[in-house]
C-alpha positions as CSV (number, residue, x, y, z in Angstrom):
1,M,-51.1,-66.9,-53.5
2,N,-51.1,-70.0,-51.2
3,A,-50.8,-69.9,-47.5
4,I,-48.6,-72.6,-46.0
5,Q,-47.8,-73.8,-42.5
6,T,-45.3,-76.2,-41.0
7,Y,-45.8,-78.6,-38.1
8,W,-43.8,-81.6,-37.0
9,I,-43.4,-83.8,-33.9
10,S,-40.1,-85.4,-32.9
11,G,-38.2,-86.4,-29.8
12,N,-36.6,-83.0,-29.7
13,S,-39.8,-81.0,-30.2
14,V,-40.6,-78.3,-27.6
15,P,-43.3,-79.8,-25.3
16,A,-46.7,-78.4,-26.3
17,G,-45.0,-76.1,-28.8
18,G,-44.0,-73.8,-25.9
19,W,-47.6,-73.2,-24.8
20,I,-48.9,-73.7,-21.2
21,N,-50.4,-77.0,-22.3
22,R,-51.3,-79.0,-25.4
23,R,-54.9,-77.8,-25.2
24,F,-53.8,-74.2,-25.8
25,E,-51.4,-75.4,-28.5
26,Y,-54.2,-77.0,-30.4
27,I,-56.5,-74.0,-29.9
28,S,-53.8,-71.9,-31.4
29,W,-53.3,-74.1,-34.5
30,S,-57.1,-74.3,-35.0
31,L,-57.6,-70.6,-34.8
32,S,-54.7,-69.9,-37.1
33,F,-55.9,-72.4,-39.7
34,F,-59.5,-71.2,-39.6
35,L,-58.5,-67.6,-40.3
36,L,-56.2,-68.6,-43.2
37,K,-58.9,-70.7,-44.7
38,R,-61.2,-67.7,-44.5
39,N,-58.8,-65.5,-46.3
40,F,-56.8,-67.7,-48.7
41,A,-58.0,-69.9,-51.6
42,Q,-55.5,-72.6,-50.7
43,V,-53.8,-73.5,-47.3
44,H,-51.2,-76.2,-47.4
45,L,-49.5,-78.1,-44.5
46,Y,-45.9,-79.4,-44.5
47,G,-44.6,-81.7,-41.7
48,N,-43.6,-85.1,-40.8
49,T,-46.1,-88.0,-40.6
50,P,-46.9,-87.6,-36.8
51,G,-47.3,-83.8,-37.2
52,V,-49.6,-84.1,-40.3
53,L,-51.7,-86.8,-38.7
54,T,-52.1,-84.7,-35.5
55,L,-53.4,-81.6,-37.2
56,S,-55.3,-83.2,-40.1
57,E,-56.7,-86.3,-38.5
58,E,-56.9,-85.8,-34.7
59,L,-57.9,-82.1,-34.9
60,G,-59.6,-82.4,-38.3
61,L,-58.0,-79.4,-39.9
62,K,-58.9,-79.7,-43.5
63,Y,-55.8,-78.4,-45.3
64,D,-56.1,-78.4,-49.1
65,K,-52.9,-80.3,-49.5
66,V,-50.6,-82.0,-47.0
67,F,-47.0,-83.0,-47.5
68,T,-44.8,-85.3,-45.2
69,C,-41.5,-84.0,-46.7
70,L,-40.0,-83.6,-43.2
71,D,-40.0,-87.4,-42.6
72,T,-36.5,-87.4,-44.3
73,T,-35.1,-84.4,-42.5
74,E,-35.1,-85.6,-38.8
75,E,-31.3,-85.5,-38.5
76,Q,-31.0,-82.2,-40.3
77,I,-33.5,-80.4,-38.0
78,S,-32.8,-82.1,-34.7
79,D,-30.2,-79.5,-33.7
80,L,-31.8,-76.6,-35.4
81,W,-35.5,-76.8,-35.7
82,T,-35.9,-73.6,-37.8
83,M,-34.2,-75.4,-40.6
84,A,-37.5,-77.3,-41.1
85,K,-39.3,-74.0,-42.0
86,I,-36.3,-72.8,-44.1
87,Y,-36.4,-76.1,-46.0
88,V,-40.2,-75.7,-46.6
89,Y,-39.6,-72.2,-47.9
90,S,-37.2,-73.6,-50.4
91,L,-39.7,-76.2,-51.8
92,Q,-42.0,-73.5,-53.1
93,E,-42.3,-73.0,-56.8
94,T,-45.0,-70.4,-56.8
95,P,-45.7,-67.3,-54.7
96,F,-46.6,-68.2,-51.1
97,V,-46.8,-66.8,-47.6
98,H,-45.8,-69.0,-44.6
99,V,-47.7,-68.4,-41.5
100,D,-46.7,-69.7,-38.0
101,G,-49.3,-71.6,-36.0
102,D,-49.2,-68.8,-33.3
103,V,-50.2,-66.1,-35.8
104,F,-53.9,-65.1,-36.1
105,W,-54.4,-63.1,-39.3
106,F,-57.9,-61.9,-39.0
107,N,-57.9,-59.1,-41.6
108,F,-56.9,-60.0,-45.1
109,P,-54.0,-57.7,-46.3
110,P,-54.2,-55.5,-49.4
111,K,-53.4,-57.1,-52.7
112,D,-50.4,-54.9,-53.3
113,F,-48.9,-56.3,-50.1
114,L,-48.9,-59.9,-51.3
115,S,-47.6,-58.9,-54.7
116,S,-44.1,-58.0,-53.4
117,E,-40.9,-60.0,-53.9
118,V,-40.7,-60.6,-50.2
119,V,-43.4,-60.1,-47.5
120,A,-42.7,-60.4,-43.8
121,Q,-44.2,-59.4,-40.4
122,C,-41.8,-56.6,-39.3
123,L,-38.3,-55.5,-38.7
124,E,-36.6,-56.1,-35.3
125,I,-34.1,-53.4,-34.2
126,G,-32.2,-52.9,-31.0
127,D,-32.4,-56.5,-29.8
128,P,-28.9,-57.2,-28.4
129,F,-29.3,-60.9,-29.1
130,Y,-28.5,-60.7,-32.8
131,H,-25.5,-58.4,-32.0
132,D,-24.1,-60.9,-29.4
133,V,-24.4,-63.9,-31.6
134,L,-22.7,-62.3,-34.5
135,K,-20.0,-60.9,-32.2
136,T,-19.4,-64.4,-30.8
137,I,-19.0,-66.0,-34.2
138,R,-16.6,-63.3,-35.3
139,E,-14.5,-63.5,-32.2
140,N,-14.2,-67.2,-32.5
141,H,-13.2,-67.0,-36.2
142,G,-16.3,-68.7,-37.5
143,S,-17.0,-69.1,-41.1
144,L,-19.2,-66.3,-42.5
145,P,-20.4,-65.4,-46.0
146,A,-18.0,-62.8,-47.6
147,Y,-20.8,-60.2,-47.9
148,W,-21.2,-60.3,-44.1
149,D,-17.9,-58.4,-43.7
150,K,-19.7,-55.1,-44.2
151,I,-22.2,-55.6,-41.4
152,N,-21.8,-53.0,-38.7
153,L,-22.2,-54.6,-35.2
154,N,-23.8,-51.3,-34.0
155,S,-26.6,-51.4,-36.6
156,V,-27.7,-55.0,-36.6
157,F,-31.4,-55.7,-37.3
158,A,-33.5,-58.8,-38.3
159,I,-36.8,-59.7,-39.9
160,N,-39.5,-61.2,-37.7
161,M,-40.9,-64.2,-39.5
162,G,-44.3,-64.7,-38.0
163,I,-45.2,-64.5,-41.7
164,L,-42.7,-64.8,-44.5
165,G,-43.1,-65.3,-48.3
166,G,-43.5,-63.5,-51.5
167,H,-42.9,-63.9,-55.3
168,H,-39.1,-64.3,-55.2
169,V,-39.1,-68.0,-54.8
170,Q,-35.4,-68.4,-56.0
171,L,-34.3,-66.2,-53.0
172,F,-35.8,-68.7,-50.6
173,K,-34.0,-71.6,-52.3
174,K,-30.8,-69.7,-51.9
175,F,-31.6,-69.0,-48.3
176,Y,-31.9,-72.7,-47.5
177,D,-28.6,-73.6,-49.3
178,E,-26.6,-70.8,-47.6
179,A,-28.1,-71.3,-44.2
180,L,-27.5,-75.1,-44.3
181,N,-23.9,-74.5,-45.4
182,F,-23.4,-71.8,-42.7
183,Y,-24.6,-74.2,-40.0
184,H,-22.4,-77.2,-41.1
185,E,-19.3,-75.1,-41.5
186,N,-19.6,-73.7,-37.9
187,L,-21.1,-76.8,-36.3
188,K,-18.2,-77.3,-33.8
189,L,-18.4,-73.6,-32.7
190,F,-22.1,-73.7,-32.3
191,R,-22.0,-76.8,-30.2
192,K,-19.2,-75.4,-28.0
193,H,-21.3,-72.3,-27.2
194,S,-24.7,-74.0,-27.3
195,S,-25.5,-73.1,-23.7
196,G,-24.2,-69.6,-23.9
197,S,-24.5,-66.8,-26.4
198,L,-25.5,-69.2,-29.1
199,K,-28.3,-70.9,-27.2
200,Y,-30.9,-69.4,-29.5
201,L,-28.9,-69.8,-32.7
202,Y,-32.0,-71.1,-34.5
203,I,-33.6,-67.7,-34.3
204,F,-30.5,-66.0,-35.5
205,I,-30.2,-68.2,-38.6
206,E,-33.8,-67.8,-39.6
207,Q,-34.4,-64.1,-38.9
208,F,-31.0,-62.4,-39.1
209,F,-29.5,-64.5,-41.8
210,F,-32.4,-63.9,-44.1
211,S,-32.4,-60.2,-43.5
212,V,-28.8,-60.0,-44.6
213,L,-29.3,-62.2,-47.6
214,A,-32.4,-60.2,-48.8
215,R,-30.4,-56.9,-48.6
216,E,-27.5,-58.4,-50.4
217,N,-29.8,-59.5,-53.3
218,N,-31.6,-56.2,-53.3
219,A,-34.9,-57.8,-52.7
220,S,-38.0,-55.6,-52.4
221,I,-39.5,-56.3,-49.0
222,K,-42.9,-55.3,-47.7
223,L,-43.6,-55.4,-44.0
224,L,-47.1,-55.9,-42.5
225,K,-46.4,-54.2,-39.2
226,K,-44.3,-51.4,-37.8
227,T,-40.7,-52.0,-36.6
228,A,-40.3,-53.7,-33.2
229,F,-37.7,-51.7,-31.2
230,K,-36.0,-53.6,-28.4
231,N,-38.4,-56.5,-28.3
232,D,-41.5,-54.2,-28.2
233,F,-44.0,-56.4,-30.0
234,S,-47.1,-54.7,-28.4
235,E,-48.7,-54.0,-31.9
236,V,-49.1,-57.7,-32.6
237,L,-50.0,-58.7,-29.1
238,N,-52.9,-56.3,-28.6
239,F,-56.2,-58.1,-28.3
240,N,-57.7,-54.8,-27.3
241,K,-57.2,-53.2,-30.7
242,V,-60.4,-54.1,-32.5
243,L,-61.3,-52.8,-35.9
244,P,-64.7,-51.1,-35.8
245,S,-65.4,-52.3,-39.4
246,T,-65.2,-56.0,-38.5
247,G,-65.4,-56.2,-34.7
248,E,-62.2,-58.2,-34.8
249,P,-58.5,-57.6,-34.3
250,D,-56.3,-57.1,-37.3
251,F,-53.2,-59.4,-36.9
252,L,-51.9,-61.1,-33.7
253,H,-48.8,-63.1,-33.1
254,L,-48.4,-64.7,-29.6
255,L,-44.6,-65.1,-29.9
256,G,-42.1,-66.3,-27.4
257,S,-43.0,-66.1,-23.7
258,Y,-46.5,-64.8,-24.4
259,K,-47.6,-68.4,-25.0
260,Y,-47.0,-68.8,-21.3
261,R,-49.4,-65.9,-20.3
262,L,-52.7,-67.3,-19.3
263,N,-54.6,-64.0,-20.0
264,Y,-53.5,-64.1,-23.6
265,C,-54.3,-67.8,-23.9
266,N,-57.8,-67.2,-22.6
267,K,-58.5,-64.4,-25.1
268,M,-57.2,-66.7,-27.9
269,E,-59.7,-69.3,-26.7
270,F,-62.5,-66.8,-26.8
271,W,-61.9,-66.1,-30.5
272,L,-62.0,-69.8,-31.4
273,K,-65.2,-70.2,-29.3
274,K,-66.7,-67.2,-31.2
275,L,-65.6,-68.2,-34.7
276,W,-65.5,-72.0,-34.6
277,P,-67.2,-73.3,-31.5
278,A,-67.5,-76.9,-32.8
279,Q,-63.7,-77.1,-33.0
280,L,-63.2,-76.0,-29.4
281,Q,-65.7,-78.7,-28.4
282,K,-63.7,-81.2,-30.4
283,I,-60.4,-80.2,-28.7
284,D,-62.0,-80.4,-25.2
285,A,-63.4,-83.9,-26.1
286,C,-59.9,-85.0,-27.1
287,F,-58.3,-83.8,-23.9
288,N,-61.0,-84.5,-21.3
289,A,-59.0,-87.4,-19.9
290,E,-55.8,-85.4,-19.7
291,I,-57.6,-82.4,-18.1
292,T,-58.9,-84.5,-15.3
293,G,-55.6,-86.3,-14.9
294,G,-53.6,-83.1,-14.9
295,A,-51.2,-84.3,-17.6
296,F,-50.1,-80.8,-18.7
297,L,-47.0,-78.8,-19.2
298,R,-47.3,-76.0,-16.6
299,L,-45.9,-72.5,-16.4
300,N,-42.2,-72.6,-15.9
301,P,-40.8,-69.1,-15.8
302,E,-37.3,-70.2,-14.9
303,N,-37.0,-71.7,-18.4
304,E,-38.4,-68.6,-20.0
305,K,-36.3,-65.6,-19.0
306,R,-38.6,-63.0,-20.7
307,L,-41.5,-63.7,-18.4
308,P,-42.0,-61.1,-15.7
309,F,-39.8,-61.8,-12.7
310,S,-41.7,-63.5,-9.9
311,K,-40.7,-65.0,-6.6
312,W,-44.0,-66.7,-6.2
313,I,-45.3,-68.9,-9.0
314,Y,-48.2,-71.4,-8.8
315,N,-49.3,-73.7,-11.6
316,S,-52.8,-74.7,-10.5
317,P,-55.5,-73.5,-8.0
318,E,-54.8,-76.6,-5.9
319,E,-51.2,-75.5,-5.3
320,V,-52.5,-72.1,-4.0
321,F,-54.9,-73.6,-1.6
322,S,-52.3,-76.1,-0.3
323,D,-50.1,-73.3,0.8
324,L,-52.1,-70.2,1.3
325,N,-49.8,-68.5,3.8
326,Q,-46.4,-69.1,2.2
327,R,-45.6,-65.4,2.1
328,S,-46.7,-64.5,5.6
329,S,-45.1,-67.6,7.1
330,A,-41.7,-66.4,5.7
331,L,-42.2,-63.2,7.7
332,Y,-43.4,-64.7,11.0
333,N,-40.0,-65.2,12.5
334,Q,-39.0,-61.6,11.8
335,L,-41.8,-60.0,13.8
336,G,-41.3,-57.3,16.3
337,D,-43.9,-55.7,18.6
338,E,-47.4,-54.7,17.2
339,D,-46.3,-51.2,16.4
340,S,-43.2,-52.2,14.5
341,A,-42.9,-51.8,10.7
342,E,-42.3,-55.6,10.5
343,F,-45.5,-56.3,12.2
344,Q,-47.5,-53.9,10.0
345,K,-46.0,-55.5,6.9
346,Y,-47.0,-58.9,8.3
347,R,-50.6,-57.8,8.7
348,D,-50.6,-56.4,5.2
349,C,-49.4,-59.8,4.0
350,L,-52.1,-61.6,5.9
351,D,-54.8,-59.3,4.4
352,F,-53.3,-59.9,0.9
353,E,-53.4,-63.7,1.3
354,S,-56.9,-63.7,2.7
355,K,-58.2,-61.6,-0.2
356,R,-56.3,-63.7,-2.7
357,K,-58.1,-66.8,-1.5
358,Q,-61.5,-65.1,-1.8
359,V,-60.8,-63.9,-5.3
360,L,-59.6,-67.3,-6.4
361,E,-62.8,-68.9,-5.0
362,V,-64.8,-66.4,-7.1
363,L,-62.9,-67.2,-10.2
364,L,-63.3,-71.0,-9.7
365,D,-67.0,-70.6,-9.3
366,E,-67.4,-68.5,-12.5
367,K,-69.2,-70.4,-15.3
368,E,-67.5,-70.8,-18.6
369,D,-70.3,-69.0,-20.4
370,A,-69.9,-66.0,-18.1
371,V,-66.2,-65.8,-19.1
372,F,-67.0,-65.8,-22.8
373,Q,-69.9,-63.3,-22.3
374,H,-67.5,-60.9,-20.5
375,F,-65.0,-61.2,-23.4
376,E,-67.8,-60.4,-25.8
377,S,-68.6,-57.2,-23.9
378,H,-64.9,-56.4,-23.7
379,N,-64.6,-56.8,-27.5
380,R,-67.5,-54.3,-28.0
381,F,-65.9,-51.9,-25.6
382,C,-62.6,-52.0,-27.5
383,S,-64.3,-51.3,-30.8
384,K,-65.7,-48.0,-29.6
385,P,-63.7,-44.7,-29.9
386,F,-63.1,-42.7,-26.7
387,E,-65.8,-40.2,-27.6
388,E,-68.4,-42.9,-27.4
389,I,-67.4,-44.2,-23.9
390,R,-66.4,-41.0,-22.1
391,D,-69.7,-40.7,-20.3
392,L,-69.8,-44.3,-19.1
393,T,-69.2,-45.0,-15.5
394,V,-66.4,-47.3,-14.3
395,E,-65.8,-48.8,-10.9
396,L,-63.6,-51.5,-9.3
397,N,-64.8,-55.1,-9.5
398,E,-63.9,-55.8,-5.9
399,S,-64.6,-59.5,-6.2
400,K,-61.8,-60.0,-8.6
401,L,-59.2,-57.6,-7.3
402,V,-56.4,-58.0,-4.8
403,K,-54.4,-55.0,-3.4
404,S,-51.7,-54.5,-0.8
405,R,-49.6,-51.7,0.6
406,N,-46.4,-53.7,0.0
407,N,-45.3,-55.5,-3.1
408,W,-45.9,-59.3,-2.6
409,F,-45.1,-60.2,-6.2
410,N,-41.6,-59.1,-7.0
411,N,-38.9,-56.5,-6.0
412,L,-40.2,-53.5,-8.0
413,E,-41.1,-50.3,-6.1
414,Y,-44.0,-48.3,-7.4
415,K,-45.1,-44.7,-6.7
416,S,-48.7,-45.8,-6.6
417,K,-50.6,-45.8,-3.3
418,N,-51.3,-49.5,-3.6
419,Y,-50.0,-52.6,-5.4
420,W,-52.8,-54.2,-7.4
421,Y,-52.8,-57.9,-8.6
422,H,-54.4,-59.9,-11.3
423,L,-55.4,-63.5,-10.6
424,I,-56.1,-65.7,-13.6
425,V,-57.6,-69.1,-14.2
426,D,-58.4,-70.9,-17.5
427,T,-62.0,-71.9,-18.4
428,K,-61.3,-75.5,-17.3
429,K,-60.1,-74.3,-13.8
430,T,-56.9,-76.3,-14.1
431,C,-54.3,-73.5,-14.7
432,F,-53.5,-70.5,-12.4
433,Q,-51.3,-67.5,-12.7
434,E,-51.1,-64.2,-10.8
435,F,-49.3,-61.0,-11.9
436,L,-48.8,-57.6,-10.5
437,F,-50.3,-54.8,-12.7
438,S,-48.0,-52.3,-14.2
439,E,-47.3,-49.0,-12.3
440,P,-49.5,-46.9,-14.6
441,D,-52.3,-49.4,-14.2
442,C,-52.0,-49.3,-10.4
443,K,-52.1,-45.5,-10.4
444,I,-55.4,-45.6,-12.4
445,L,-56.9,-48.2,-10.1
446,D,-55.9,-46.0,-7.1
447,L,-58.1,-43.3,-8.5
448,M,-61.2,-45.5,-8.7
449,S,-62.1,-45.5,-5.0
450,H,-65.7,-44.8,-6.1
451,P,-67.7,-45.1,-9.3
452,I,-66.6,-42.4,-11.7
453,T,-67.2,-41.4,-15.3
454,I,-64.5,-42.1,-17.8
455,N,-64.3,-38.4,-18.6
456,D,-63.8,-37.4,-15.0
457,L,-61.2,-40.2,-14.6
458,K,-59.3,-38.9,-17.6
459,Y,-59.0,-35.4,-15.9
460,M,-57.9,-37.0,-12.6
461,A,-55.4,-39.2,-14.4
462,E,-53.8,-36.3,-16.3
463,E,-53.6,-34.2,-13.1
464,K,-52.4,-36.8,-10.6
465,T,-50.4,-39.4,-12.7
466,D,-49.1,-38.5,-16.1
467,P,-50.7,-36.3,-18.7
468,R,-49.3,-38.6,-21.4
469,V,-51.1,-41.7,-20.0
470,N,-53.3,-43.4,-22.5
471,L,-56.3,-43.9,-20.3
472,H,-58.4,-45.5,-23.1
473,E,-55.9,-48.3,-23.6
474,I,-55.5,-48.9,-19.9
475,L,-59.2,-49.2,-19.4
476,K,-59.5,-51.6,-22.3
477,S,-56.9,-53.8,-20.6
478,L,-58.4,-53.5,-17.1
479,F,-61.9,-54.2,-18.4
480,G,-60.6,-57.2,-20.4
481,E,-59.0,-58.7,-17.3
482,G,-62.4,-58.3,-15.4
483,V,-61.1,-56.1,-12.6
484,I,-63.3,-53.1,-13.4
485,K,-66.9,-52.8,-14.3
486,V,-68.5,-50.5,-16.9
487,S,-72.0,-49.2,-16.8
488,P,-74.5,-49.0,-18.2
489,Q,-73.9,-52.4,-19.8
490,T,-76.7,-51.6,-22.4
491,H,-74.2,-49.4,-24.1
492,L,-72.0,-52.4,-24.8
493,M,-74.8,-54.5,-26.3
């Protein structure tokens, strides 16, 4: 079976493919390609001429075959970019699996998986998006295939297509024909509601349409991962789940807004550095001028509604240093006397801003090699079962942690003693993000006022927080973010 990928560049393309910047976009494509070449005999690329030249010439990704078939489909895909992928599916005459450029397939699947009529990543259930789109089309008397009449609005589900393919190549040809016809017959309706409930129609046509078509044709479908309920894709986003047999993750898909999360991007970069260091050097050489010039697409959470809500977003370290006291300045005019609650809150904010500056300076001073060495230790930590780490000692890494008694990130109220924050920069020190840890994370950090064994911490966590808390997973995450230290380090060598 061949692996195939699709990449094109046009005037309507999403800048940097939805990543924070083009450097991370190209790291993603390089890692995705490398892993496919490691696992599949043939890897083919479909795109338009600019897209093919970018990946095969500029980045030097040596696909076994390249096709510029999308040169003639610009008008067709300009309004609905997923039609490019659907068209490429339809061109296949032999069994295939299409893999998106944000998918990292480390572990080759069993042979029986790839022998099915249809293979895909997972089901999606409980996402109101698909329900709302179908409801809008029905209420506006849109044209739908006859077999859609039996779809129950209360039991709508879709198929996530991080990967998609199989042996039933005729089904994919039918998919393209019906999807294209569906789009053209409802074009006026789609354009009328393009900024409302049909804004993400391209996802609906690719993932929901195919799920209905496959069921109607009684296609046998094998899914690689468990069902994602209500947009919970944690299984394919977990860099902390490392297979002991390989020392690597199994399968990752940085879909949607996770391309905007700098901590995920940094871990993606670690894996390219580890597996194909020469390619990372090549990418950095290509973008050195842009890095120094700051010509990057930055984090823009207002355009990505699924990012965690934040009142305070900065794009670069320079922006933070230029306005260190933005939060406290907003409180200054509301101050009462020194014993007032307002004044105490103001003092807490000043302490937060001061510590935040110190942590950022530490992060900016950290060498690139030290960052990658830390991720290497984190990877080994993640590969060990709980029984092997329970006697290790953990403690706070004070140089990289910020805490406060009040929440200076968003409007959430936690039951933890403190609010704890994660500050993140990339290895080139050009991008910056900060996030508030989750409430369970904050409660665990509260318990670490002094060095403590993981076993003792487990008992405290069960007694004082929630007996159901998965301490092992929380520690993997906190250690990965560099906010706790584990000793002795020799155990992680």
